[in-house]
Amino acid sequence: MIYLDHAATTPVAPEVFEAMAPYLQAEYGNPSSFYALARQARGAIQEVRERLAMYLGANPREIIFTGSGSEADNLAIKGLAWQMREKGRHIITTQIEHHAVLHSCRALEKQGFEVTYLQPDHFGVVTTEQVAEAMREDTILVTIMHSNNEVGTIEPISEIGQLCMERKVRLHTDAVQSMGKMPVKVEDLNVDLLAIAGHKFYAPKGVGALYVRRGVKLQPLIDGGAQEFHKRAGTENVAGIVALGKAVELLEQQGEEDVVRITRLRDKLVAGILERIPAVEPTGHPEQRVCNIASFCFKYIEGEGILLSLDMEDICVSSGSACTSASLDPSHVLLAMGFPHEIAHGSIRLSLGRWTTEAEIDRVLEVLPPAVERLREMSPLWADAVAKGEV
Ligand SMILES: *Cc1c(COP(=O)(O)O)cnc(C)c1O
């Protein structure tokens, strides 16, 4: 099998599995209890809190562990909005956010908040000027993703953060796709809140974290015990948190090497596809993008068709995003970037990872061109374009 869907989820690294296994077995103590077994679990969580804080350039007290990246986004957005509702009701975001952010904003609209959804340019970039223009007296929060999960574009968060600091408006960024692809430092990014998810960087599903800058107050989503500084009740997912810590340690050790290798393979894949297949449009920003995502629109055919053809060859890729591919609507991201429906329908995302090999890229470059050609032979749109001399 060739797995090229690392933006959807990653396999668990063997070192991570090994590190977490004891906490599913012998080390089962509840971190809130008071004997040695419990202290061991509590200590393990504290170690991860320190490691992740160090990695992000934050203080350990500024890290809240959550049950997912989605929960971290929800906590940042709803938690801040509820806390600040007496000060203002206006939020600024973009049209190309992950649904964890978009649907949190939609939910707040139903509760009386107002949301401005900024439209990106054709490369998926929103500008600081757009944010400045959208700001109002009653703006309480800006939430803009660090890197986009469908097209890989990186947003100018550091500059937007500068503006937000000047205007005293809080800034949240969804950095789920950025972990391990570039340095993620909260001070460089000028953010107040930042979300990550373990399963996008070789830890298991079901564990995430939110950075909350000291002094930023949030209403919790989950009430109960005093865990996570009273911001997220519930007995901690000790094994998951330990796993996330090990995954961060691996990024410290080999993150930079991974980026160099993955970038080279990604460039080879993109060049190979553009060379071998006509009428293909790369999507996302050509340079300001994460190293592991290659995304395209293959004109005159459906992304789902390509996905299924590759699946028959045991190659895993995505069309649109994992969350939207259950529906037949084209990706909200590509539509916001100005791609017409019929072109957005032909989108495919290939996302590389730590164990992607050159032979796998060669195999994809062998299988994909004839698959696209077969689909086009059956496509009336393609026949039309040929007749009109468009291709
Ligand atoms: C995967 C993803 C999420 C959601 O994380 P989960 O842990 O799957 O809930 C949020 N934002 C982005 C950009 C993602 O890629």
Short mmCIF file of C-alpha atoms and ligand atoms in Angstrom, two decimals, residues 7 68-70 73 98 100 145 147 149 174 176-177 197 199-200, ligand 1:
data_model
loop_
_atom_site.label_atom_id
_atom_site.label_comp_id
_atom_site.label_asym_id
_atom_site.label_seq_id
_atom_site.Cartn_x
_atom_site.Cartn_y
_atom_site.Cartn_z
CA ALA A 7 -2.92 15.53 5.97
CA SER A 68 -8.67 16.49 19.47
CA GLY A 69 -7.65 19.36 17.24
CA SER A 70 -11.35 20.08 16.73
CA ASP A 73 -10.37 24.97 18.02
CA HIS A 98 -11.25 23.74 8.71
CA ALA A 100 -13.81 22.81 13.34
CA MET A 145 -5.44 29.05 10.22
CA SER A 147 -1.60 26.42 7.13
CA ASN A 149 -5.23 21.40 5.14
CA ASP A 174 -5.25 26.52 13.84
CA VAL A 176 -2.78 21.51 13.13
CA GLN A 177 -1.21 21.10 9.68
CA ALA A 197 -3.65 17.61 16.97
CA HIS A 199 -2.67 12.36 14.92
CA LYS A 200 -1.34 14.76 12.26
C1 LIG B 1 -7.26 17.54 11.12
C2 LIG B 1 -7.49 19.00 11.33
C3 LIG B 1 -8.27 19.48 12.39
C4 LIG B 1 -9.04 18.56 13.33
O1 LIG B 1 -8.24 17.80 14.15
P1 LIG B 1 -8.91 16.47 14.80
O2 LIG B 1 -7.92 16.03 15.81
O3 LIG B 1 -9.08 15.51 13.67
O4 LIG B 1 -10.20 16.88 15.40
C5 LIG B 1 -8.41 20.83 12.55
N1 LIG B 1 -7.81 21.69 11.70
C6 LIG B 1 -7.06 21.28 10.69
C7 LIG B 1 -6.40 22.27 9.79
C8 LIG B 1 -6.87 19.91 10.46
O5 LIG B 1 -6.14 19.51 9.42
#
